[in-house]
Coordinates of C-alpha atoms and ligand atoms in Angstrom, one line a residue:
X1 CA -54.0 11.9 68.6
X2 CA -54.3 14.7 71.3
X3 CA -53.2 12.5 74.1
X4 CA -50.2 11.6 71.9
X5 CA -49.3 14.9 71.1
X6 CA -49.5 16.0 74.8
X7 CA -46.5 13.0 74.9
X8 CA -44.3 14.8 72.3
X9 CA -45.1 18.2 74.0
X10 CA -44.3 17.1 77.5
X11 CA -40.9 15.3 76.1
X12 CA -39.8 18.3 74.5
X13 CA -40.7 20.7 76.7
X14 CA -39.0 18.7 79.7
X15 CA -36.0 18.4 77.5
X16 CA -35.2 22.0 77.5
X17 CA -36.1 21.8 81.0
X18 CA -39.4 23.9 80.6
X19 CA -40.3 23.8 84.6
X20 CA -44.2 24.7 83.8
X21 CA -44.5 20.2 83.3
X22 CA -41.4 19.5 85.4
X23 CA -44.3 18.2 88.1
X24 CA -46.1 15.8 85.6
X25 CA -44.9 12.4 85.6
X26 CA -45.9 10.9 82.1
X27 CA -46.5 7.6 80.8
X28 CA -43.8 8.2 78.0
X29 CA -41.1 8.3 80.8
X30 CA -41.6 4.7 81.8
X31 CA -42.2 3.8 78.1
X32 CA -38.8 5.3 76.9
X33 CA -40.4 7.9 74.8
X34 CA -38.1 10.4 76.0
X35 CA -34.9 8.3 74.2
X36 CA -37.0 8.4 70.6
X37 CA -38.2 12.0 71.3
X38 CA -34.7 13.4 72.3
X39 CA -33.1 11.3 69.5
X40 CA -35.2 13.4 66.7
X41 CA -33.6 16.6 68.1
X42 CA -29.7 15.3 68.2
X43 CA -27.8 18.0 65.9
X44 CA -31.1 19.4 65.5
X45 CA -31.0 22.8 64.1
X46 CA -34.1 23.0 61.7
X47 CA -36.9 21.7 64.1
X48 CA -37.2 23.3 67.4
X49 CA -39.3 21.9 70.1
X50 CA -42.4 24.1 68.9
X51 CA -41.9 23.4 64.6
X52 CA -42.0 19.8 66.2
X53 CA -44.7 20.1 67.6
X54 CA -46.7 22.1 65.1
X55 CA -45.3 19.6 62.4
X56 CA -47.2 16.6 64.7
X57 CA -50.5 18.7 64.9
X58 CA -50.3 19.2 61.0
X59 CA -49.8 16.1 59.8
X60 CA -52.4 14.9 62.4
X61 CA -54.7 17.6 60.4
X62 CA -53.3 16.0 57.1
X63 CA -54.2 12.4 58.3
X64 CA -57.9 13.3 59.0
X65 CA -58.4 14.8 55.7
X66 CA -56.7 12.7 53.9
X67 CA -58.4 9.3 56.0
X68 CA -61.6 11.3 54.5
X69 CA -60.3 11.6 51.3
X70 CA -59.1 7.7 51.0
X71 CA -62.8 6.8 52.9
X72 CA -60.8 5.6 55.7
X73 CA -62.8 6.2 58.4
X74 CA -62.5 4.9 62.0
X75 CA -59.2 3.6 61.8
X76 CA -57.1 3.1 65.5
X77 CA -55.4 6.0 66.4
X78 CA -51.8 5.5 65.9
X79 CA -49.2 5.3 68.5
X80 CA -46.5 7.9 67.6
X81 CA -43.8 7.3 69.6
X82 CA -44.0 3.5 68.3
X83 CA -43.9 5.0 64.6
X84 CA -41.4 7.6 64.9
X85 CA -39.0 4.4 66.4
X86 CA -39.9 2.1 64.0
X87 CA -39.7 4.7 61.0
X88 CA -35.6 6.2 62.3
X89 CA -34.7 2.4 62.1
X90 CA -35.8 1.5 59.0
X91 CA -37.4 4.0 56.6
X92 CA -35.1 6.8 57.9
X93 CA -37.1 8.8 55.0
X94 CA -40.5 8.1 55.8
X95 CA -40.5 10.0 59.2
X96 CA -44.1 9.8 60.4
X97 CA -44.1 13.9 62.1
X98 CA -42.6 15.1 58.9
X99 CA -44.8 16.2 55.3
X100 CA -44.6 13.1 53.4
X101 CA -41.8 11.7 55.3
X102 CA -38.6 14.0 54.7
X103 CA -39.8 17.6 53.7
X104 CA -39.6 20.5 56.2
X105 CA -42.1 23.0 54.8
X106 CA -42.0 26.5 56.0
X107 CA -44.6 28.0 58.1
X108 CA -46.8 29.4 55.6
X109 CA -45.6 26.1 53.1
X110 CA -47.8 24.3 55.8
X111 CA -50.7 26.6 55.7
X112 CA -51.0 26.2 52.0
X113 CA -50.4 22.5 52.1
X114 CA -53.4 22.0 54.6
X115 CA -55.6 25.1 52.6
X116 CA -55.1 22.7 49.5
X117 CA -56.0 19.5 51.5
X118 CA -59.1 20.8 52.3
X119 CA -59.9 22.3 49.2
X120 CA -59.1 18.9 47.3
X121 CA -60.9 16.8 49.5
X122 CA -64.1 19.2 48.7
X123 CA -63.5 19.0 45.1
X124 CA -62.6 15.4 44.7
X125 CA -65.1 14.7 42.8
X126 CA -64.9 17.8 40.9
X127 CA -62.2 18.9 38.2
X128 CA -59.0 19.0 40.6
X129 CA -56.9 22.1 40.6
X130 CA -53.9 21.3 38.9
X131 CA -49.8 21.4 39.7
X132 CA -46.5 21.1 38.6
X133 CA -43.5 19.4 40.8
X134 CA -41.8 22.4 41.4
X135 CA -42.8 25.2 43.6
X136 CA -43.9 28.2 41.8
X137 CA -42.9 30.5 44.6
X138 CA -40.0 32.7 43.3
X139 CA -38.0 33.6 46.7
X140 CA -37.8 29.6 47.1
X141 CA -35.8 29.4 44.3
X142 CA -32.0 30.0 44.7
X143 CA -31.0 32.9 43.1
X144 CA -27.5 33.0 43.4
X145 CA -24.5 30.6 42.6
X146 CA -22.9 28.5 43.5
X147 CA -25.0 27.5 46.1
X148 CA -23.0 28.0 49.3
X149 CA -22.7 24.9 51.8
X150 CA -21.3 23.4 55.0
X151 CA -20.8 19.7 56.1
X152 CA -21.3 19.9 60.4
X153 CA -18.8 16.8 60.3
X154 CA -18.9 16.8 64.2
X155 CA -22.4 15.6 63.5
X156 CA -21.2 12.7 62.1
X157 CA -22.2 12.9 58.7
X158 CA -20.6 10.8 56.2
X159 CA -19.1 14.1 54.3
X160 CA -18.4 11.5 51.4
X161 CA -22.2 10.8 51.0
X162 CA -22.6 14.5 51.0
X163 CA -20.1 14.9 48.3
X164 CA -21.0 12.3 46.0
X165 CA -24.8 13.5 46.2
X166 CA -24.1 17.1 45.2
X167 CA -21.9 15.5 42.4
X168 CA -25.0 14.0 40.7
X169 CA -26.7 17.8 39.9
X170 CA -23.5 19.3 39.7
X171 CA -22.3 17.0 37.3
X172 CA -25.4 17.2 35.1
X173 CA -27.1 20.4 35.5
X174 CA -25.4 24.4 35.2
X175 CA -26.2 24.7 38.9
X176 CA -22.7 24.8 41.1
X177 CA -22.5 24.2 45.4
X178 CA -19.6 25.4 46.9
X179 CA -18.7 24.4 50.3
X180 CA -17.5 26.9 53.5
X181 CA -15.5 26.4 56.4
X182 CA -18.6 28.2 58.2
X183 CA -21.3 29.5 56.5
X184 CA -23.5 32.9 56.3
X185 CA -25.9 34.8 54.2
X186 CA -27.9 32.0 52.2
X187 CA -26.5 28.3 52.6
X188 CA -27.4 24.9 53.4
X189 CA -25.9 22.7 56.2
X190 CA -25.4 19.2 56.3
X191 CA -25.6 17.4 59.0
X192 CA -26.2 13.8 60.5
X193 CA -29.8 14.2 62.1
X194 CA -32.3 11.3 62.9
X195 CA -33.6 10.4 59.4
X196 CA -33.4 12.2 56.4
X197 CA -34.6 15.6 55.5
X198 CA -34.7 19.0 53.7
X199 CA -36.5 22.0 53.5
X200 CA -38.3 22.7 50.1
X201 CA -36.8 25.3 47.9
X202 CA -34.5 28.0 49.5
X203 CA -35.6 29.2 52.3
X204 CA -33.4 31.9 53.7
X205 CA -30.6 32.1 56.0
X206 CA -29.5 29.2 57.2
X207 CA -31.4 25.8 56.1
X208 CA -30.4 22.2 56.7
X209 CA -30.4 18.8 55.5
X210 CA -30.1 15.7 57.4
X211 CA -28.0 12.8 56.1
X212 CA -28.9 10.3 59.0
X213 CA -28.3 6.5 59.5
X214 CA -29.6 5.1 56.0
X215 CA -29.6 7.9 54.2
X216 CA -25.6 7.5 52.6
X217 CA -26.5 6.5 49.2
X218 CA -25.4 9.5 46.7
X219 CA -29.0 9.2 45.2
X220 CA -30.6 9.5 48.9
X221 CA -28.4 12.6 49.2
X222 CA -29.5 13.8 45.6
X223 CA -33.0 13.4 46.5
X224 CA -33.0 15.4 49.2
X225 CA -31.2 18.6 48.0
X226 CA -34.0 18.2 45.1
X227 CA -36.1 19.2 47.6
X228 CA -34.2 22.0 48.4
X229 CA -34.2 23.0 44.6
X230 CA -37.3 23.3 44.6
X231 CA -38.6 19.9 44.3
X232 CA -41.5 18.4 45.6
X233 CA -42.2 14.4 45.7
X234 CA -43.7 13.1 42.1
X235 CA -46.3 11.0 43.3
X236 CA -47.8 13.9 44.9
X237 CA -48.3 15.9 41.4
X238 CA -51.3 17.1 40.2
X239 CA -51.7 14.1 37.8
X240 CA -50.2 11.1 39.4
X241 CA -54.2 9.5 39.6
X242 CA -53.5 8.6 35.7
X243 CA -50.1 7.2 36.7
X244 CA -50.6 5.7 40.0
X245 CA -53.3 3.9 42.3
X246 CA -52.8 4.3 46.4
X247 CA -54.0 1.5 48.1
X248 CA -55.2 3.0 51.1
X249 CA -55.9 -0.4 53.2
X250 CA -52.2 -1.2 52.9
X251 CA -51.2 2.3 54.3
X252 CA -49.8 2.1 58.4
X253 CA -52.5 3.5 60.8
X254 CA -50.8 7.2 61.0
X255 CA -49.4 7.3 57.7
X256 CA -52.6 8.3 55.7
X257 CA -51.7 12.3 55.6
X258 CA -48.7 10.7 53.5
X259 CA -50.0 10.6 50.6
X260 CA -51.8 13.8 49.8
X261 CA -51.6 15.9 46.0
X262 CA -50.7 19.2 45.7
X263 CA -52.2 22.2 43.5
X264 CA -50.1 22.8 39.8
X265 CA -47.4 25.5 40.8
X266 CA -45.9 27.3 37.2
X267 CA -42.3 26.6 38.5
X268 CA -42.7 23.0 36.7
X269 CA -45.4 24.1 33.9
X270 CA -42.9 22.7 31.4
X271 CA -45.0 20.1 30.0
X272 CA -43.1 17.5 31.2
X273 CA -44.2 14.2 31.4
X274 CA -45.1 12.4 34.9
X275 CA -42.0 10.6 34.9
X276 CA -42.3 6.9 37.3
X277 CA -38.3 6.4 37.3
X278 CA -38.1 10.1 38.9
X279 CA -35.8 9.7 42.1
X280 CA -38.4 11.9 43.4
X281 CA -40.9 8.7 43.1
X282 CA -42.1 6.6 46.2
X283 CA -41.6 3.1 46.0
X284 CA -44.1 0.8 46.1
X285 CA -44.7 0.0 49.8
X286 CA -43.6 3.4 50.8
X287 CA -45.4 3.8 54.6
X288 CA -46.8 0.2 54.0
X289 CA -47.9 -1.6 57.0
X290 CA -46.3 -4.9 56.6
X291 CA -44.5 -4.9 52.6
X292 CA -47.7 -5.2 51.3
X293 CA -48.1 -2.5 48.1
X294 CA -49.2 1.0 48.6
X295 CA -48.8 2.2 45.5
X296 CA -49.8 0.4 42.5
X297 CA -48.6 2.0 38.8
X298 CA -51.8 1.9 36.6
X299 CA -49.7 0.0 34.0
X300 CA -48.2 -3.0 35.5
X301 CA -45.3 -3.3 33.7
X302 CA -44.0 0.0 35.5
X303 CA -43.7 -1.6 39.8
X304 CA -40.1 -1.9 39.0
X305 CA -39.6 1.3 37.7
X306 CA -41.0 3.1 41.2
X307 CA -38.5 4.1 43.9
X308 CA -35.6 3.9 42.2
X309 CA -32.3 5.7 44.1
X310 CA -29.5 4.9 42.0
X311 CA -29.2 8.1 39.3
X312 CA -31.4 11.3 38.1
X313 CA -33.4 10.9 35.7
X314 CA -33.6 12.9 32.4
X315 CA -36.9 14.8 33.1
X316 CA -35.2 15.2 36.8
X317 CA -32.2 17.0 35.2
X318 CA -33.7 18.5 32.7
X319 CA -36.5 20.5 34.8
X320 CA -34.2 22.1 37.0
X321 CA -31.9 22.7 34.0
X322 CA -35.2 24.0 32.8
X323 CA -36.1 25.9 35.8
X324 CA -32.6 27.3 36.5
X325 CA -30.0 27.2 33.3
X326 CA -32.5 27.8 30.4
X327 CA -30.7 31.2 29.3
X328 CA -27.4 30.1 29.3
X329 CA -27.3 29.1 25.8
X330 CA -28.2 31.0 23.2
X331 CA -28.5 29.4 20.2
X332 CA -30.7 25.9 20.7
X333 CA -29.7 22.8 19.0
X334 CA -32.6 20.9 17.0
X335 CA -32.0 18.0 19.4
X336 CA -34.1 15.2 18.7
X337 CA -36.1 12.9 21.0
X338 CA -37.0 15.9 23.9
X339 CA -33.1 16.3 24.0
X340 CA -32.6 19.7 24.4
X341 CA -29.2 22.1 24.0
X342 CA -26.5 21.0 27.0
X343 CA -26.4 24.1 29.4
X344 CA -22.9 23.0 30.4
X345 CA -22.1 22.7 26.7
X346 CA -24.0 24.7 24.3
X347 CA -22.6 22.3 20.8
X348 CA -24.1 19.0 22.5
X349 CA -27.6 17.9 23.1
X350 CA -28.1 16.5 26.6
X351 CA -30.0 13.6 25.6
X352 CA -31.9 10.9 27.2
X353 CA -30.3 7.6 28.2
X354 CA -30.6 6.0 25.3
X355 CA -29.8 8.3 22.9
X356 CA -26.3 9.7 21.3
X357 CA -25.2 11.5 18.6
X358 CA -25.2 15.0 18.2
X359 CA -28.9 15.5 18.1
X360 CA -29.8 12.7 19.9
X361 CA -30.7 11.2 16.5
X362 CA -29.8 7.6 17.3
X363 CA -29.4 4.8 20.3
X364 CA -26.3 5.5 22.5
X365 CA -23.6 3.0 21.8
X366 CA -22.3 0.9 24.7
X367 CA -20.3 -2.2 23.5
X368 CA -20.2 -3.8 19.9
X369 CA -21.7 -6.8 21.6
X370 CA -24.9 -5.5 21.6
X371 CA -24.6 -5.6 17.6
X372 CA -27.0 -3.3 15.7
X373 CA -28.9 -1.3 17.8
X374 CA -30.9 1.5 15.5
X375 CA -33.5 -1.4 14.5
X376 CA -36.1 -0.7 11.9
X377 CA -39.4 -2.7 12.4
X378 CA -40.7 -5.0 9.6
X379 CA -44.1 -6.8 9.2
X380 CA -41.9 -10.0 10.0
X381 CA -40.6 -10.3 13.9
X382 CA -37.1 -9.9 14.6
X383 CA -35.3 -11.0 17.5
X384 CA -33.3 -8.9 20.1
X385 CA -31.4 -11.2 22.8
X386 CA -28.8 -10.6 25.2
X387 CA -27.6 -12.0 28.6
X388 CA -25.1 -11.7 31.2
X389 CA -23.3 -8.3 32.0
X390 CA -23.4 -4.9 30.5
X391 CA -25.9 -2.4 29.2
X392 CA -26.9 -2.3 25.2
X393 CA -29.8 0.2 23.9
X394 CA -31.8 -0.7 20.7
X395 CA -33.8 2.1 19.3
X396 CA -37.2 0.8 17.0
X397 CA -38.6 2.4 14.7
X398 CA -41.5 1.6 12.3
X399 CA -42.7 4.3 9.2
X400 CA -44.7 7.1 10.8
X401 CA -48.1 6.1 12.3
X402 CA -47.1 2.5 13.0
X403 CA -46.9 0.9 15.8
X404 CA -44.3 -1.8 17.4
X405 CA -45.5 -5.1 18.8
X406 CA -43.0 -6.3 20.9
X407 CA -43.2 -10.1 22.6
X408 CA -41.3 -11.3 25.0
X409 CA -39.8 -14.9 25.0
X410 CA -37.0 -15.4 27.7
X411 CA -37.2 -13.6 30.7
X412 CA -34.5 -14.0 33.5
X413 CA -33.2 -10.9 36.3
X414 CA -32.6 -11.1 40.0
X415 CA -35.4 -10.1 41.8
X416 CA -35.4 -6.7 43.0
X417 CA -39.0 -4.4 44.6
X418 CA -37.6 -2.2 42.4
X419 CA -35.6 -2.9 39.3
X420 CA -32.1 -1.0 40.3
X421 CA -29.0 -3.1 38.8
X422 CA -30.4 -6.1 37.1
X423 CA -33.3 -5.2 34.7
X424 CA -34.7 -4.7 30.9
X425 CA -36.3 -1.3 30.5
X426 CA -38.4 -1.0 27.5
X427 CA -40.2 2.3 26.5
X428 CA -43.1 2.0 24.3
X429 CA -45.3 4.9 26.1
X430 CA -46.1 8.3 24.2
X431 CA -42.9 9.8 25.1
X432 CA -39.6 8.0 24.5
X433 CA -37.4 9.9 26.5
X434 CA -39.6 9.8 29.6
X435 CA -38.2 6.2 32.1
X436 CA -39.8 3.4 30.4
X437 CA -41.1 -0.2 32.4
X438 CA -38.1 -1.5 34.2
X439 CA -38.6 -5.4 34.3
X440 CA -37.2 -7.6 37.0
X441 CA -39.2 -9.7 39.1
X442 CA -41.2 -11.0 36.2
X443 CA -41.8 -9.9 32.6
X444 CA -43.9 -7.8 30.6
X445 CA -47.8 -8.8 31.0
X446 CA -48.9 -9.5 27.5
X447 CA -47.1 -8.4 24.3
X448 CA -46.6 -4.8 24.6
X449 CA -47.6 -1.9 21.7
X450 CA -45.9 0.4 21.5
X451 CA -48.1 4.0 21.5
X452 CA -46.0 6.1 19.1
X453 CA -43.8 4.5 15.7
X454 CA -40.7 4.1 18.1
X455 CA -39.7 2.0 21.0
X456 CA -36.8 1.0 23.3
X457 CA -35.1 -1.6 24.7
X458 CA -32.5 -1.3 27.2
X459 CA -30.8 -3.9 28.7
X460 CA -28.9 -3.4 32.0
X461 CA -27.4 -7.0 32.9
X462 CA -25.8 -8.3 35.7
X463 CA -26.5 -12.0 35.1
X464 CA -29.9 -11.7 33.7
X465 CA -31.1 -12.8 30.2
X466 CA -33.9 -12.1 28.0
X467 CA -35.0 -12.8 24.2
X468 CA -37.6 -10.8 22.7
X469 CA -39.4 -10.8 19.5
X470 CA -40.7 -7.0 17.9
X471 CA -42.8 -6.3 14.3
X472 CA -44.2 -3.4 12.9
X473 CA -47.8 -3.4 14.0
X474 CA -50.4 -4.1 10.3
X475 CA -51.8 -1.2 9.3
X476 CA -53.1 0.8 12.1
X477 CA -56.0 1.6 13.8
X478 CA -55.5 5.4 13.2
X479 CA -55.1 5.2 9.7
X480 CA -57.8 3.1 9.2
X481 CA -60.2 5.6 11.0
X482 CA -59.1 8.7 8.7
X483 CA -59.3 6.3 5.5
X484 CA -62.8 5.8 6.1
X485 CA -63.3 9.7 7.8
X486 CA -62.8 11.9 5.4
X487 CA -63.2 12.8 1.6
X488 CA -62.3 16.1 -0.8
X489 CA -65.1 18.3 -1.0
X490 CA -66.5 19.7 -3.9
X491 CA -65.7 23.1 -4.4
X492 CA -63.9 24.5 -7.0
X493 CA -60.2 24.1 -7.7
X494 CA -58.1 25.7 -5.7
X495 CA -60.4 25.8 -2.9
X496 CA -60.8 22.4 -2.0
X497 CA -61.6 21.1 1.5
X498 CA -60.8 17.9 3.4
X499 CA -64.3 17.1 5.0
X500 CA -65.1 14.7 7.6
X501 CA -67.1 11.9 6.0
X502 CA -68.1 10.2 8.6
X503 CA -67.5 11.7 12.0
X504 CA -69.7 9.5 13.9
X505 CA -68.1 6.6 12.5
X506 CA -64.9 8.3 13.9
X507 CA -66.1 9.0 17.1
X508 CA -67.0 5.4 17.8
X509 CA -64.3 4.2 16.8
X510 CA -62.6 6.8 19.4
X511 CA -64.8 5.2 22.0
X512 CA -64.0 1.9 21.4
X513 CA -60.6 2.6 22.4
X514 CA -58.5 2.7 19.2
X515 CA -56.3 5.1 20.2
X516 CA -56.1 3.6 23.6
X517 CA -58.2 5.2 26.8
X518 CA -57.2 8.7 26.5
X519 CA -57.5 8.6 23.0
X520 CA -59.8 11.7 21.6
X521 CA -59.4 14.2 18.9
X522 CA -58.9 17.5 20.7
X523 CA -58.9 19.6 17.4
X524 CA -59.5 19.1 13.9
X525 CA -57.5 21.1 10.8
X526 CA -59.0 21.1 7.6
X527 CA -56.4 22.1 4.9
X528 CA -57.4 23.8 1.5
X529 CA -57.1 21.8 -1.1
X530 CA -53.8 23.0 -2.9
X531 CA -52.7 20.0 -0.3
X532 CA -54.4 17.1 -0.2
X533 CA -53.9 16.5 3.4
X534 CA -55.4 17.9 6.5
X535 CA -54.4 17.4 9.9
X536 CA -55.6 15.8 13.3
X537 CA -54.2 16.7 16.2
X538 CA -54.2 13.5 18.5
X539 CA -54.1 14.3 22.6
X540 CA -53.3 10.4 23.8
X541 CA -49.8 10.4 21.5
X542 CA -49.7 13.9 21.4
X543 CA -48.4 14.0 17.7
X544 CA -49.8 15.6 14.7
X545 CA -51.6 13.1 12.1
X546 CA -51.6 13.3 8.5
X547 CA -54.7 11.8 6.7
X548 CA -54.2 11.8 2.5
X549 CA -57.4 11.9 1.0
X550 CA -57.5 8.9 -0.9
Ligands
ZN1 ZN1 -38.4 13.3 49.7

């Protein structure tokens, strides 16, 4: 890595004519080095020739750390200049010299970013610090509005691009851009640079983001000024290992500082779910040497749902709407289904996809085609099919504490890497607003259970069909625990107790994976007897149980 760094250095430096190297004639001359080099500084006004060069030496620092961390060892160095070419072509977002890819981070960003590094590779086998998405620093966070921008169209930038991608939070979150003729104070610029880029959070003064060859798509656009809300990538949260597997042998030689986690910052502390269908989210060969998968989701059925750049998504929305717009109304809606009061319109719920209604209450109608679409499960299957084009949304749901088999019989999309305009979705994890498995390329492994009393199905058709078959699960496993578990004690009337009859019973029954892996009581609530319930507080569906004492 040092002699390839010496390249970069000696490029830049004889670029701005430095005349301390103008007698040293490198190799990277005759290799054409000099062309990709110069090309990274075109419109150039975030990197300088010395944050280039400090960016290389950190994410060379971040790569032997990481190689550590992945038990990498010994790999071939990488050739740089061959990376940075290949990556400006075609991953114009996965730049090899910048933090995972497209972030800029700030001088003493970097120091904490490599600080952490270090401090997570020695704990990684200990109980990892944790993080939120968001950066917790509080001068990163824009603080007045509408944030101020310009477009540098003599760049070149498609100012279209630019437009639509600022559309997509202004449309759906209380935070408002307005664009100069020439800017001052705080402001971002846009301009066309080699790849795409943007600093993280605000930063002061002047910042930019690059909108280069590839990077056009509104949702390409959107993720990038994420980044300059405050944003950092979702795969590199604090929790993605329960989420997400890398697979580190299908990583390029020089890309292995890519995929690093940060500590939990407060910013995002919301308790929001890790969300796969973030636009934040890598894709699944994201700095893969040859297509093969570097990023596997623990549940299958998710690889379509990674890498999506086609919208927000809800948790996307609603944390900055969270982080930035959660005074402006003052009177909260009971919204249901983690909907939560519309800062844009304090009488509506924003809800998730899905949903509609006031209060979220319901599925979102699309067309009458898609005929009923609030289903109720029953111990007999019922059958959901659709095919051709259009989107429909059923909403599921079985009496409280069961659960929904779903099984699916017909399965038909165009094959996508990731499931963008062609796909079924169906949520059946713990939360049902959170992006559910987006199916594609082939269908769900297995029947599917759903881990709450409520699933859903969307459909998003262009030519695809499926057919699908859903039941209310028999009577389930957590009810049959707390039949057995507990009895009324015998105290006098009035003071009655709901004991725990047989809390090893329960336990094993835990362990055997009832409530599925991360299924553990995390508190227990005895009631007096005037009620002849008592509580269980549940962590892996993170809902509140009621056991009658029979
Ligand atoms: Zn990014």
């Amino acid at each position: 890595m040092k002699q390839l760094q010496l390249i970069v250095s000696l490029s830049l430096l004889s670029l701005t004519l430095c005349e301390a190297w103008n007698d040293t004639v490198p190799d990277w001359e005759r290799n054409g080095y000099d062309a990709v080099l110069a090309n990274l500084l075109i419109n150039q006004t975030t990197l300088t020739k010395i944050t280039l060069i400090e960016y290389i030496e950190m994410m060379s620092t971040l790569r032997n750390i990481q190689q550590d961390k992945l038990q990498l060892p010994n790999r071939p160095e990488p050739d740089i200049a061959t990376l940075i070419s290949e990556s400006i072509t075609s991953e114009p977002d996965q730049l090899p010299y910048l933090f995972q890819g497209d972030i800029i981070l700030t001088r003493d960003q970097m120091k904490a970013v490599i600080e952490f590094a270090h401090e997570d590779l020695a704990n990684s086998t200990s109980t990892r610090r944790k993080r939120g998405g968001l950066t917790s620093e509080l001068s990163l966070r824009w603080t007045k509005f509408p944030i101020l921008y310009t477009i540098n169209t003599g760049s070149g930038v498609d100012a279209n691009a630019v437009q639509a991608g600022i559309n997509l939070w202004q449309k759906l979150t209380c935070i408002s851009f307005q664009r100069l003729r020439s800017g001052s104070g705080d402001f971002i610029e846009f301009f066309k640079g080699t790849g795409c880029y943007s600093n993280i959070g605000s930063v002061g003064g002047r910042q930019t983001i690059s909108i280069g060859r590839g990077c056009n798509s509104p949702a390409i656009v959107a993720h990038e000024i994420g980044h300059s809300l405050g944003f950092w990538h979702e795969q590199s949260r604090f929790d993605r290992d329960n989420y997400i597997k890398v697979l580190s042998q299908n990583i390029k030689d020089g890309m292995e500082g890519q995929f690093g986690m940060e500590g939990q910052r407060d910013f995002q502390a919301n308790g929001y779910p890790y969300d796969l269908g973030s636009v934040m989210h890598y894709g699944r060969t994201a700095f893969s040497s040859d297509d093969g998968d570097t990023i596997e989701t623990i549940d299958k059925n998710y690889m379509g749902t990674i890498g999506q750049r086609v919208a927000l998504s809800f948790y996307d929305v609603k944390n900055i709407n969270t982080a930035y717009c959660n005074n402006r109304c003052s009177t909260k809606l009971p919204c249901q289904h983690n909907g939560y009061t519309d800062p844009k319109n304090c009488n509506v719920c924003r809800c998730s996809e899905p949903f509609g209604g006031t209060l979220c209450e319901k599925a979102a109608s699309t067309s009458s085609s898609c005929g009923t679409i609030d289903l109720t499960a029953k111990p007999q299957y019922q059958t959901i099919s659709m095919s051709g084009t259009g989107n429909c949304n059923w909403v599921i749901t079985a009496i409280p504490n069961r659960k929904i088999f779903i099984q699916m019989d017909k399965f038909g999309f165009d094959e996508q890497n990731t499931c963008e305009y062609d796909y079924i979705e169906i949520r059946y994890g713990p939360d049902i607003a959170n992006t559910g498995a987006r199916m594609c390329s082939s269908p769900p492994r297995g029947p599917i259970r759903s881990s709450t009393n409520k699933a859903v199905i969307m459909f998003r058709g262009q030519g695809g069909r499926f057919s699908l078959r859903f039941r209310q699960g028999t009577f389930s496993a957590v009810q049959k625990i707390h039949q057995m578990s507990w009895r009324r004690s015998h105290n006098p009337p009035g003071q009655q107790k709901l004991l725990c009859q047989q809390p090893r019973n329960l336990r094993q029954k835990l362990a055997a994976g009832a409530l599925g892996p991360a299924g553990r009581i995390v508190r227990k609530h005895v009631a007096r007897a005037a009620a002849n319930t008592a509580t269980v507080l549940v962590q892996a569906v993170g809902q509140t149980i009621t056991v009658r004492d029979n």
